[in-house]
Amino acid sequence: MQQLNYNETNGIVIGPELSRIFAEIILQAIDNDIVSDLEGKSVFFGVDYHVFRYVDDFFVFYNDQEVFSKIKSSISLCLTKYKLNLNKSKEYFFDRPVITPITIAKKKIADLLSDKLKYNIEYVEGTKEIEKASLYFRKSSLITDFKSILHTSDVSYGDILNYTLSILEKKVRKILLVYTKVPEGENVDKQLVSALVSLIEFSFFIYSMSPKVNGTIKLCRIMQQIILFVNDRTLGIEYRDVIFRSIFNGSCSVLEDIKVGNETPVETLYLLVLMRQLGKFYWLDEFSLCKYFGIVKSSKGINVEKDLNYFSIIVLLFYIENKKRYDFLKEPIEEYVLQKYAQKNSIINIDSEITHMTLDLIACPYVSNKLKDEILEKSDVPKACRKKVISYCSTWFTKWSGYNFAKELDAKVSQDVY
C-alpha cells in the first residue's frame, strides 16, 4: 500500500480496487476493537446495540442515548488508532420506523414516472396482434412534479439522480419494445416522436443538475436505446432529425454549462462518444469543441490551456478521428502530448497515466507515426524494436475501430462495484 502511494505512509489511496481490500482488512480490525472496547464499558454487541458496516459507512442501532454516546466515542477512538476519523457532515439520525427522506423521494418518483409514462394499446379483435398504440408525455408538467418531490422530501438532485435514470431506462426500454410491434403510421410516429423528445429533454434536465460518471452512463444508455430504435424503425427523415437534434442539443447544453477550473470533467466525456453515434450531420462545431477542451486559437497559433488528462486526450482523438474539419487540432494535440511526457520524464516508467496513454496512442490510427516513435523513444524502447511494438496490438484500452457503444455501455454497467 505504501508503494502504491509513492512511499507515503499515511492514508489509503483512493481509486484502485486493491484499496478496497486494504480498507476492509483495516476496518474489520477496527470492528473487533470497537466490540472489545465497549465490552470493557459493559456495553454488549447484540444486547445493548447493533452496528452494521458497509465499506466505510457505519449503521448504529440503539435504544439508549447514553449507550450511543459510548458507541460513538469508541468508534472514533478506534479509528484514530489508524489515523482515520468520523465525518460529521455525513452523520444522520432516524427514529423508528426507519425511513429516510431519500426512500420517501424514491417512492414518489417511482409513482410519478409510472403514472406519467403511460401508453395505451389496442389489439386486433380476437388476437394478440397490436392494432395501434398511443403515448402522451408532457415534459413541463413532469419537471414541475419532479421538483416538487425534491422540495417536499428535502433531498438533492444528486441523491436520486441514478435511481431516477435507472427507472427511466427501464421505462424507455419497455415503451420502445412495445412500439417495435406497433404498425407504423403517420399519426403513431408523430405522437411517438413528440413523446420521445419530451423524455429526452427531461432526462437531460435532471442529469444536468448533478453530472456524475454513473449518471452519464445511465443517460447514455437511455439515449443509445432511442438511437437504435430510430435507426431500426423507418421513421421519416424529419422525425429522425427531430430526435437526433434533441439528443445533440441536450449534450451540447451540458458541455456548454460545464465550468470546472483547469480540467476537462471526466464525467461528461461520454457525451462526446454519444454524439459520435448520431452521425456526420451532428458534429460539434470547431469553436464548441475547442472551448470544451480549453483549446484556444490566437495570432501566435493554437494552445491547449486546460490540463488534459489521459481520458480527455483519448476521447478527443476518438471523436475527431480523421475528420477534415478538425485537422487543425492534430498538431497541437500531439505537441501537448509530448509536453506531458516531458513533464513526467522522471517517473515515466512508473506512471499509470503515461503507460495507458503510450499503449493507446501507439495503436491509435489518428495520430502520426512521428508521435508514436517519439513517445516510444521517451519510454526507452530501442529504435529497432519500435515498429514491432507499434504493430503488436491494434487494441489496448480503447477500441479505435469496430466500436459498439451499446455493448460497451452494457459492459460498463456490469462492472459496477456498488
XYZ file of C-alpha atoms in Angstrom:
418
model
C 0.000 0.000 0.000
C 2.932 2.290 0.728
C 4.415 1.638 -2.717
C 1.059 2.452 -4.325
C 1.265 5.908 -2.735
C 4.833 6.925 -3.700
C 6.143 5.553 -0.361
C 3.818 7.774 1.667
C 2.917 6.014 4.927
C -0.273 7.913 5.735
C -3.686 7.209 4.246
C -5.346 4.720 1.908
C -5.061 5.506 -1.793
C -8.428 6.440 -3.315
C -9.241 4.789 -6.639
C -7.546 1.392 -7.005
C -9.768 -1.630 -6.397
C -6.937 -3.009 -4.266
C -7.627 -0.183 -1.798
C -10.999 -1.767 -1.002
C -9.163 -4.898 0.200
C -6.828 -2.841 2.397
C -9.772 -0.810 3.722
C -11.732 -3.953 4.582
C -8.780 -5.559 6.393
C -8.216 -2.401 8.436
C -11.899 -1.781 9.173
C -12.509 -5.390 10.229
C -9.726 -4.942 12.785
C -11.452 -1.730 13.892
C -14.789 -3.598 14.159
C -13.216 -6.040 16.614
C -11.534 -3.214 18.549
C -14.884 -1.417 18.933
C -16.639 -4.517 20.284
C -13.798 -5.194 22.757
C -13.623 -1.577 23.897
C -17.397 -1.415 24.523
C -17.404 -4.709 26.421
C -14.954 -3.075 28.823
C -17.632 -0.411 29.380
C -20.363 -3.057 29.955
C -21.981 -2.304 26.596
C -22.528 -5.564 24.718
C -22.966 -6.165 20.988
C -26.293 -7.799 20.130
C -27.736 -6.864 23.532
C -27.352 -3.118 24.002
C -26.712 -2.201 20.366
C -26.171 -3.412 16.805
C -23.698 -1.995 14.299
C -23.668 -2.831 10.597
C -20.930 -1.591 8.331
C -20.843 -1.321 4.527
C -17.311 -0.444 3.368
C -16.755 2.788 5.358
C -20.367 3.526 6.372
C -21.412 2.611 9.938
C -25.092 1.988 10.738
C -25.694 2.071 14.501
C -28.915 0.830 16.109
C -29.568 1.600 19.781
C -32.333 2.381 22.307
C -30.492 4.475 24.862
C -28.830 7.818 24.080
C -26.162 7.272 26.741
C -25.261 3.951 25.100
C -24.971 5.694 21.734
C -22.584 8.273 23.179
C -20.303 5.452 24.340
C -20.571 3.717 20.937
C -19.704 6.876 19.004
C -16.805 7.642 21.343
C -15.475 4.091 20.918
C -15.744 4.145 17.116
C -13.948 7.491 16.993
C -11.202 6.277 19.341
C -10.613 3.022 17.428
C -10.495 4.864 14.078
C -7.928 7.334 15.407
C -5.504 4.464 16.019
C -5.306 4.103 12.207
C -5.341 7.876 11.567
C -8.959 7.731 10.433
C -11.895 9.746 11.760
C -15.656 10.126 11.534
C -17.144 12.555 9.024
C -19.582 14.745 10.981
C -21.155 16.123 7.798
C -22.401 12.612 6.955
C -23.943 11.879 10.347
C -27.714 11.340 10.237
C -30.257 10.299 12.863
C -33.524 8.441 12.211
C -36.314 7.377 14.535
C -38.436 4.269 14.178
C -39.990 3.389 11.827
C -36.719 3.836 9.961
C -37.403 5.584 6.667
C -35.143 8.200 5.133
C -36.065 11.258 3.042
C -34.309 9.602 0.093
C -36.503 6.493 0.446
C -39.622 8.674 0.506
C -38.424 10.624 -2.549
C -37.646 7.421 -4.473
C -41.127 6.051 -3.804
C -42.740 9.277 -5.017
C -40.537 9.401 -8.120
C -41.352 5.785 -8.990
C -45.070 6.552 -8.650
C -44.703 9.730 -10.708
C -42.924 8.061 -13.614
C -45.298 5.107 -13.516
C -48.262 7.474 -13.724
C -46.875 9.851 -16.361
C -45.184 7.388 -18.716
C -48.329 5.504 -19.642
C -49.241 4.162 -23.051
C -52.457 2.625 -24.341
C -52.541 -0.424 -26.614
C -55.408 -1.571 -28.798
C -55.356 -5.125 -30.133
C -56.920 -6.554 -33.254
C -60.165 -8.111 -32.095
C -59.767 -11.722 -31.046
C -55.943 -11.680 -31.364
C -52.840 -10.568 -29.507
C -51.707 -8.541 -32.506
C -51.324 -4.826 -31.728
C -53.504 -2.633 -33.927
C -52.394 0.744 -32.605
C -50.913 2.444 -29.550
C -50.949 5.912 -28.039
C -48.460 7.639 -25.774
C -48.756 11.076 -24.186
C -45.901 12.644 -22.294
C -45.518 16.285 -21.222
C -42.035 17.338 -20.150
C -43.072 20.578 -18.417
C -45.565 19.006 -16.018
C -43.175 16.161 -15.209
C -40.333 18.567 -14.389
C -42.645 20.581 -12.118
C -43.812 17.460 -10.280
C -40.242 16.190 -10.032
C -39.025 19.461 -8.477
C -41.929 19.382 -6.021
C -40.935 15.896 -4.837
C -37.354 17.007 -4.207
C -38.516 20.110 -2.354
C -41.042 18.369 -0.098
C -38.683 15.430 0.582
C -35.720 17.731 1.242
C -33.297 15.774 -0.967
C -30.916 16.959 -3.666
C -30.730 16.020 -7.352
C -27.532 14.085 -6.674
C -29.292 11.912 -4.092
C -31.795 10.450 -6.547
C -30.222 11.007 -9.987
C -29.009 7.425 -10.506
C -32.281 5.973 -9.253
C -34.404 8.212 -11.494
C -32.303 7.493 -14.588
C -32.482 3.749 -13.848
C -36.288 3.935 -13.703
C -36.335 5.967 -16.926
C -34.084 3.453 -18.661
C -36.448 0.588 -17.807
C -39.493 2.623 -18.893
C -37.880 3.608 -22.189
C -36.869 0.019 -22.918
C -40.421 -1.178 -22.252
C -42.021 1.566 -24.368
C -39.677 1.011 -27.315
C -40.177 -2.762 -27.132
C -43.948 -2.267 -27.401
C -43.584 0.149 -30.310
C -41.458 -2.308 -32.290
C -44.699 -4.320 -32.546
C -46.950 -1.348 -33.357
C -47.743 -0.889 -37.085
C -46.053 2.212 -38.477
C -48.227 5.151 -39.430
C -48.085 8.935 -39.627
C -50.164 9.606 -36.507
C -48.468 6.893 -34.455
C -44.970 8.064 -35.401
C -45.776 11.735 -34.838
C -47.104 11.039 -31.365
C -44.197 8.731 -30.520
C -41.577 11.253 -31.668
C -43.190 14.002 -29.601
C -43.156 11.785 -26.506
C -39.542 10.697 -27.046
C -38.365 14.292 -27.448
C -40.040 15.233 -24.154
C -38.452 12.215 -22.491
C -35.005 13.127 -23.879
C -35.336 16.713 -22.652
C -36.474 15.578 -19.202
C -33.554 13.120 -18.948
C -31.014 15.807 -19.823
C -32.678 18.247 -17.434
C -32.322 16.037 -14.348
C -28.839 14.877 -15.385
C -27.559 18.438 -15.866
C -28.437 19.275 -12.255
C -25.781 16.875 -10.937
C -23.496 15.387 -13.641
C -21.657 12.302 -12.367
C -19.934 9.399 -14.130
C -22.578 6.794 -13.226
C -25.346 9.193 -14.189
C -23.664 9.863 -17.539
C -23.502 6.130 -18.299
C -27.194 5.694 -17.471
C -28.121 8.749 -19.553
C -26.113 7.397 -22.495
C -27.838 4.017 -22.175
C -31.236 5.721 -22.449
C -30.156 7.755 -25.482
C -28.484 4.777 -27.148
C -31.698 2.759 -26.863
C -33.576 5.578 -28.584
C -30.918 5.916 -31.306
C -31.005 2.184 -32.083
C -34.816 2.226 -32.162
C -34.903 5.215 -34.531
C -32.325 3.620 -36.823
C -34.348 0.381 -36.985
C -37.780 1.990 -37.446
C -38.467 3.562 -40.827
C -39.343 6.993 -39.484
C -39.281 9.881 -41.924
C -36.079 11.893 -42.212
C -37.739 14.829 -40.472
C -38.811 12.751 -37.477
C -35.391 11.143 -37.237
C -33.749 14.566 -37.291
C -36.066 15.874 -34.561
C -34.983 13.091 -32.193
C -31.292 13.211 -33.075
C -31.309 17.011 -32.869
C -32.858 16.787 -29.398
C -30.092 14.423 -28.197
C -27.454 16.632 -29.816
C -28.825 19.839 -28.265
C -29.114 18.214 -24.839
C -25.483 17.074 -24.993
C -24.283 20.481 -26.202
C -26.187 22.219 -23.432
C -24.433 20.105 -20.783
C -20.992 20.631 -22.348
C -21.518 24.387 -22.572
C -22.577 24.674 -18.929
C -19.626 22.736 -17.552
C -17.234 25.094 -15.810
C -14.542 23.218 -13.916
C -11.279 25.048 -13.285
C -8.356 23.947 -15.376
C -9.514 20.419 -16.216
C -11.998 18.863 -18.618
C -14.516 16.995 -16.417
C -14.265 13.238 -16.963
C -17.962 12.690 -16.156
C -19.137 14.407 -19.356
C -16.673 12.823 -21.805
C -19.136 10.009 -22.525
C -21.438 12.591 -24.129
C -18.898 13.106 -26.924
C -18.932 9.380 -27.621
C -22.751 9.506 -27.588
C -22.798 12.403 -30.073
C -20.442 10.443 -32.304
C -23.238 7.856 -32.676
C -25.515 10.452 -34.276
C -23.508 10.661 -37.494
C -21.809 13.344 -39.558
C -24.751 15.756 -39.571
C -24.393 16.253 -35.830
C -20.706 17.002 -35.389
C -19.771 19.665 -32.874
C -18.605 22.894 -34.443
C -14.915 23.656 -34.036
C -15.470 26.533 -31.594
C -17.567 24.457 -29.164
C -15.144 21.525 -29.246
C -12.150 23.799 -28.615
C -13.946 25.614 -25.792
C -14.819 22.353 -24.049
C -11.214 21.115 -24.102
C -9.663 24.522 -23.402
C -8.036 24.827 -26.829
C -7.512 28.475 -27.800
C -6.757 29.940 -31.228
C -4.673 33.100 -31.348
C -2.392 35.021 -33.703
C 0.510 33.011 -32.270
C -1.104 29.669 -33.065
C -3.217 27.114 -31.182
C -2.632 26.442 -27.489
C -4.080 23.895 -25.069
C -4.839 25.869 -21.905
C -6.597 23.181 -19.864
C -4.874 20.276 -18.149
C -5.939 17.409 -20.405
C -5.540 14.024 -18.764
C -5.368 10.594 -20.407
C -9.154 10.284 -20.705
C -9.589 13.726 -22.272
C -6.846 13.191 -24.843
C -8.063 9.741 -25.886
C -11.732 10.780 -26.135
C -10.799 13.905 -28.104
C -8.804 11.836 -30.622
C -11.588 9.242 -30.717
C -14.116 11.980 -31.520
C -12.189 13.916 -34.186
C -10.817 10.766 -35.908
C -9.576 11.870 -39.340
C -12.393 14.354 -39.968
C -11.159 17.154 -42.245
C -12.879 19.899 -40.259
C -10.778 19.038 -37.191
C -7.437 18.609 -38.964
C -6.121 21.825 -37.422
C -6.269 20.186 -33.963
C -3.976 17.241 -34.671
C -0.644 19.055 -34.420
C -1.463 20.999 -31.202
C -2.721 17.804 -29.541
C 0.437 15.901 -30.465
C 2.603 18.757 -29.193
C 0.643 18.790 -25.930
C 1.114 15.030 -25.526
C 4.882 15.376 -25.944
C 4.912 18.185 -23.352
C 3.088 15.871 -20.949
C 5.744 13.198 -21.476
C 8.490 15.781 -20.897
C 6.854 16.913 -17.627
C 6.713 13.341 -16.334
C 10.086 12.259 -17.670
C 11.440 11.307 -14.235
C 8.522 8.961 -13.441
C 7.627 7.840 -16.946
C 8.184 4.137 -16.227
C 6.050 4.039 -13.074
C 3.261 6.455 -14.033
C -0.007 4.643 -14.808
C -1.458 7.501 -16.879
C 1.596 7.634 -19.144
C 1.577 3.843 -19.535
C -2.084 3.804 -20.559
C -1.551 6.730 -22.899
C 1.512 5.160 -24.516
C -0.260 1.902 -25.311
C -3.396 3.618 -26.632
C -1.519 6.174 -28.736
C 0.779 3.668 -30.456
C -2.383 1.790 -31.531
C -4.279 4.956 -32.482
C -4.824 5.296 -36.258
C -5.462 9.050 -35.944
C -2.027 10.244 -34.812
C 1.215 10.466 -36.767
C 3.886 7.801 -36.847
C 6.294 10.521 -35.744
C 4.411 10.919 -32.446
C 4.360 7.162 -31.891
C 8.103 6.971 -32.487
C 8.837 9.862 -30.111
C 6.746 8.573 -27.197
C 8.342 5.119 -27.530
C 11.748 6.797 -27.529
C 10.822 8.592 -24.290
C 9.765 5.217 -22.880
C 13.255 3.844 -23.641
C 12.091 1.456 -26.369
C 15.047 0.764 -28.726
C 14.584 2.157 -32.245
C 14.961 -1.281 -33.829
C 12.010 -2.589 -31.804
C 9.551 0.316 -32.155
C 7.882 -0.791 -35.365
C 7.260 -4.245 -33.919
C 5.893 -2.759 -30.667
C 3.503 -0.488 -32.601
C 2.153 -3.355 -34.694
C 1.934 -5.788 -31.770
C -1.685 -4.971 -30.871
C -4.392 -2.857 -32.522
C -6.463 -2.536 -29.341
C -5.187 -1.917 -25.832
C -7.619 0.057 -23.674
C -9.507 1.810 -26.488
C -11.267 0.199 -29.443
C -10.328 2.602 -32.214
C -12.287 0.585 -34.779
C -15.281 -1.737 -34.598
C -16.575 0.161 -31.579
C -20.021 -0.870 -30.336
C -21.269 1.803 -27.947
C -24.297 -0.171 -26.720
C -22.143 -3.215 -25.935
C -19.528 -1.102 -24.146
C -22.198 0.587 -22.023
C -23.597 -2.813 -21.027
C -20.099 -3.950 -20.060
C -19.571 -0.768 -18.058
C -22.755 -1.298 -16.045
C -21.792 -4.916 -15.312
C -18.579 -3.654 -13.698
C -20.334 -1.530 -11.047
C -18.873 -2.280 -7.620
C -21.782 -0.908 -5.590
